[in-house]
Short mmCIF file of C-alpha atoms in Angstrom, two decimals:
data_model
loop_
_atom_site.label_atom_id
_atom_site.label_comp_id
_atom_site.label_asym_id
_atom_site.label_seq_id
_atom_site.Cartn_x
_atom_site.Cartn_y
_atom_site.Cartn_z
CA UNK A 219 0.00 0.00 0.00
CA UNK A 220 0.89 3.66 0.06
CA UNK A 221 1.48 5.56 3.26
CA UNK A 222 3.24 8.80 4.05
CA UNK A 223 3.56 9.97 7.65
CA UNK A 224 4.47 13.39 8.95
CA UNK A 225 3.84 15.05 12.31
CA UNK A 226 0.66 17.10 12.21
CA UNK A 227 1.99 20.20 13.95
CA UNK A 228 5.27 21.63 15.20
CA UNK A 229 6.24 24.88 16.87
CA UNK A 230 9.59 26.64 16.99
CA UNK A 231 11.14 29.97 17.87
CA UNK A 232 12.41 32.60 15.46
CA UNK A 233 16.11 32.06 14.75
CA UNK A 234 16.03 28.40 15.77
CA UNK A 235 16.43 25.20 13.73
CA UNK A 236 13.59 22.75 13.16
CA UNK A 237 13.57 19.29 11.58
CA UNK A 238 10.39 17.92 9.99
CA UNK A 239 10.40 14.17 9.48
CA UNK A 240 8.63 12.12 6.84
CA UNK A 241 8.41 8.34 6.57
CA UNK A 242 6.94 6.59 3.58
CA UNK A 243 5.86 3.25 2.25
CA UNK A 244 5.05 3.02 -1.43
CA UNK A 245 5.01 0.24 -4.01
CA UNK A 246 7.88 1.90 -5.87
CA UNK A 247 10.10 4.92 -5.30
CA UNK A 248 11.22 7.49 -7.80
CA UNK A 249 11.99 10.58 -5.77
CA UNK A 250 10.79 12.58 -2.79
CA UNK A 251 9.68 16.20 -2.82
CA UNK A 252 9.14 18.82 -0.16
CA UNK A 253 6.69 21.65 -0.76
CA UNK A 254 5.80 24.67 1.36
CA UNK A 255 2.18 25.76 1.50
CA UNK A 256 0.88 28.89 3.21
CA UNK A 257 -2.77 28.71 4.22
CA UNK A 258 -5.07 28.97 1.21
CA UNK A 259 -2.19 29.32 -1.22
CA UNK A 260 -0.51 27.07 -3.76
CA UNK A 261 2.20 24.63 -2.71
CA UNK A 262 5.62 25.90 -3.74
CA UNK A 263 8.53 23.59 -4.50
CA UNK A 264 11.34 23.45 -1.96
CA UNK A 265 13.48 20.41 -2.67
CA UNK A 266 13.85 17.09 -4.46
CA UNK A 267 15.80 14.01 -3.39
CA UNK A 268 16.16 10.85 -5.42
CA UNK A 269 19.51 9.58 -4.08
CA UNK A 270 20.50 9.06 -0.45
CA UNK A 271 22.06 12.00 1.30
CA UNK A 272 21.63 15.65 2.04
CA UNK A 273 20.63 18.38 -0.41
CA UNK A 274 21.26 21.92 0.82
CA UNK A 275 19.56 25.02 -0.50
CA UNK A 276 20.22 28.12 1.54
CA UNK A 277 18.39 27.91 4.87
CA UNK A 278 16.61 24.72 3.83
CA UNK A 279 18.13 21.22 3.56
CA UNK A 280 16.52 17.89 2.81
CA UNK A 281 17.81 14.43 3.61
CA UNK A 282 16.82 11.04 2.21
CA UNK A 283 17.46 7.45 3.26
CA UNK A 284 15.81 5.11 0.78
CA UNK A 285 16.61 1.97 2.76
CA UNK A 286 14.77 3.40 5.78
CA UNK A 287 11.94 5.03 3.83
CA UNK A 288 12.78 8.25 5.62
CA UNK A 289 13.36 11.90 4.82
CA UNK A 290 13.62 15.11 6.77
CA UNK A 291 13.44 18.79 5.95
CA UNK A 292 15.74 21.00 8.02
CA UNK A 293 14.95 24.68 8.34
CA UNK A 294 17.65 26.93 9.83
CA UNK A 295 17.53 30.51 11.11
CA UNK A 296 13.76 30.36 11.27
CA UNK A 297 11.82 33.43 10.28
CA UNK A 298 8.21 34.31 11.00
CA UNK A 299 7.40 33.90 7.31
CA UNK A 300 8.40 30.22 7.57
CA UNK A 301 5.11 29.59 9.40
CA UNK A 302 3.34 27.35 6.90
CA UNK A 303 2.51 23.74 6.13
CA UNK A 304 5.30 21.55 4.80
CA UNK A 305 4.22 18.75 2.49
CA UNK A 306 6.23 15.60 1.88
CA UNK A 307 5.42 13.87 -1.42
CA UNK A 308 6.76 10.65 -2.91
CA UNK A 309 6.76 9.79 -6.57
CA UNK A 310 5.46 6.23 -6.72
CA UNK A 311 7.15 4.41 -9.57
CA UNK A 312 4.84 1.46 -9.05
CA UNK A 313 1.83 3.68 -9.63
CA UNK A 314 2.39 5.51 -12.91
CA UNK A 315 4.85 7.83 -11.17
CA UNK A 316 2.12 9.85 -9.56
CA UNK A 317 2.91 12.02 -6.54
CA UNK A 318 1.53 10.78 -3.24
CA UNK A 319 1.30 13.59 -0.68
CA UNK A 320 1.38 13.39 3.08
CA UNK A 321 -1.16 15.45 4.99
CA UNK A 322 1.51 18.03 5.79
CA UNK A 323 3.15 19.41 8.92
CA UNK A 324 1.87 22.77 10.12
CA UNK A 325 4.81 24.75 11.48
CA UNK A 326 4.25 27.80 13.70
CA UNK A 327 7.20 30.08 14.33
CA UNK A 328 6.96 32.28 17.40
CA UNK A 329 8.97 35.44 18.11
CA UNK B 143 4.36 33.19 -9.36
CA UNK B 144 4.72 29.66 -10.76
CA UNK B 145 3.50 30.52 -14.26
CA UNK B 146 0.48 28.24 -13.91
CA UNK B 147 -2.83 30.07 -14.04
CA UNK B 148 -6.24 28.94 -12.84
CA UNK B 149 -9.67 30.46 -13.15
CA UNK B 150 -11.86 31.27 -11.40
CA UNK B 151 -10.21 31.96 -8.03
CA UNK B 152 -13.44 31.43 -6.14
CA UNK B 153 -16.65 29.66 -7.03
CA UNK B 154 -19.84 29.38 -5.00
CA UNK B 155 -22.59 27.12 -6.25
CA UNK B 156 -25.42 24.89 -5.08
CA UNK B 157 -25.72 21.15 -4.68
CA UNK B 158 -26.62 19.35 -7.89
CA UNK B 159 -24.98 21.96 -10.10
CA UNK B 160 -22.12 21.59 -12.57
CA UNK B 161 -18.97 23.73 -12.74
CA UNK B 162 -15.88 23.93 -14.92
CA UNK B 163 -12.45 24.85 -13.61
CA UNK B 164 -9.79 26.01 -16.00
CA UNK B 165 -6.01 25.71 -15.93
CA UNK B 166 -3.26 27.01 -18.20
CA UNK B 167 0.12 25.33 -17.69
CA UNK B 168 3.52 27.01 -17.67
CA UNK B 169 4.81 27.83 -21.12
CA UNK B 170 6.35 24.70 -22.61
CA UNK B 171 4.89 22.27 -20.09
CA UNK B 172 3.01 19.34 -21.63
CA UNK B 173 1.66 17.70 -18.47
CA UNK B 174 -1.23 18.99 -16.40
CA UNK B 175 -2.24 17.48 -13.06
CA UNK B 176 -5.38 18.11 -11.03
CA UNK B 177 -5.51 17.82 -7.22
CA UNK B 178 -8.22 18.25 -4.61
CA UNK B 179 -7.44 19.57 -1.13
CA UNK B 180 -10.24 19.47 1.42
CA UNK B 181 -10.02 21.20 4.79
CA UNK B 182 -7.24 19.63 6.85
CA UNK B 183 -6.67 17.00 4.19
CA UNK B 184 -3.62 16.31 2.11
CA UNK B 185 -3.48 16.93 -1.58
CA UNK B 186 -5.36 14.16 -3.37
CA UNK B 187 -4.29 13.45 -6.92
CA UNK B 188 -7.23 13.33 -9.32
CA UNK B 189 -5.94 12.99 -12.86
CA UNK B 190 -3.02 13.76 -15.19
CA UNK B 191 -2.98 14.67 -18.87
CA UNK B 192 0.09 14.66 -21.04
CA UNK B 193 0.00 16.38 -24.42
CA UNK B 194 -3.74 15.97 -24.72
CA UNK B 195 -3.96 12.36 -23.56
CA UNK B 196 -4.98 11.01 -20.17
CA UNK B 197 -1.88 9.51 -18.52
CA UNK B 198 -2.75 8.67 -14.95
CA UNK B 199 -5.87 8.54 -12.84
CA UNK B 200 -6.15 8.89 -9.10
CA UNK B 201 -9.12 9.03 -6.79
CA UNK B 202 -11.34 10.86 -9.23
CA UNK B 203 -15.07 10.40 -8.85
CA UNK B 204 -17.18 9.39 -11.82
CA UNK B 205 -19.04 12.71 -11.47
CA UNK B 206 -15.75 14.46 -12.30
CA UNK B 207 -14.08 14.55 -15.70
CA UNK B 208 -11.24 16.44 -17.30
CA UNK B 209 -9.69 17.10 -20.65
CA UNK B 210 -6.65 18.79 -22.12
CA UNK B 211 -7.04 20.81 -25.28
CA UNK B 212 -4.65 21.23 -28.26
CA UNK B 213 -3.35 24.49 -26.78
CA UNK B 214 -2.53 22.44 -23.63
CA UNK B 215 -4.92 24.21 -21.30
CA UNK B 216 -7.06 21.87 -19.24
CA UNK B 217 -10.54 21.90 -17.78
CA UNK B 218 -11.89 19.96 -14.82
CA UNK B 219 -15.63 19.42 -14.89
CA UNK B 220 -17.44 18.69 -11.64
CA UNK B 221 -21.10 17.65 -11.90
CA UNK B 222 -23.96 16.73 -9.55
CA UNK B 223 -22.08 18.65 -6.90
CA UNK B 224 -22.36 17.63 -3.28
CA UNK B 225 -21.50 19.52 -0.10
CA UNK B 226 -18.42 17.33 0.33
CA UNK B 227 -17.00 18.56 -2.97
CA UNK B 228 -16.21 21.89 -1.33
CA UNK B 229 -12.44 22.14 -1.47
CA UNK B 230 -9.45 23.82 -3.03
CA UNK B 231 -8.73 22.47 -6.49
CA UNK B 232 -5.17 22.86 -7.68
CA UNK B 233 -3.70 22.40 -11.09
CA UNK B 234 0.01 21.71 -11.55
CA UNK B 235 2.17 21.38 -14.64
CA UNK B 236 5.49 19.87 -15.59
CA UNK B 237 7.49 19.69 -18.82
CA UNK B 238 7.31 15.94 -19.40
CA UNK B 239 5.39 12.88 -18.36
CA UNK B 240 6.69 12.18 -14.91
CA UNK B 241 10.26 12.88 -13.95
CA UNK B 242 10.13 16.59 -13.34
CA UNK B 243 9.04 18.87 -10.55
CA UNK B 244 5.39 19.88 -10.62
CA UNK B 245 4.60 23.59 -10.30
CA UNK B 246 1.24 24.52 -8.83
CA UNK B 247 -1.28 27.15 -9.81
CA UNK B 248 -3.01 29.39 -7.25
CA UNK B 249 -6.02 27.11 -7.00
CA UNK B 250 -9.78 27.47 -7.28
CA UNK B 251 -11.71 27.55 -4.02
CA UNK B 252 -15.06 25.83 -4.55
CA UNK B 253 -17.86 26.19 -2.06
CA UNK B 254 -20.97 24.08 -2.53
CA UNK B 255 -23.98 25.26 -0.54
#
């Protein structure tokens, strides 16, 4: 079956670091995406991992371990504008490569 | 701005009615994807078109249908609307069939009363 798990909510303080975890089980794997979504707005692309390891992009980094079915998104130097939902999505090679989304992690950054 | 456009932004209608949502992909993108996002729910994949042909189907109800036209814009038709169809409907596009990042439009917020 297909299953993607993320924590529902997280809170953090401005300037801090937060790690959002995602575990997945799919019939096939062909890449993992992280998207940011502010309430009522479109998801915007943050990162893509298809090989094991860490991808760094400014304040945001994403890690993948395919053998563990696990990824995390690391946000550094948090800003108030980082308050949003963070969506983990897996491309399921066993299912016409469609993207399977988790329900998202709602992050609140406090001053 | 992702380059994907959707109209209308908001739509209010009654149960039993039929609506059409429209999406124009980014310039050069051949694939269009439709997603539904209900309150506190994840994005649910509905259907994908690639260069005018249906490529993949998700949890799309029989009351819903879509098509992609020769100019690559796409329409999602929702009929016999029910209260539970109230949701945000997003369109995304990508250059090819599957291996690229999908870029999302601003969405259409549908409210069925």
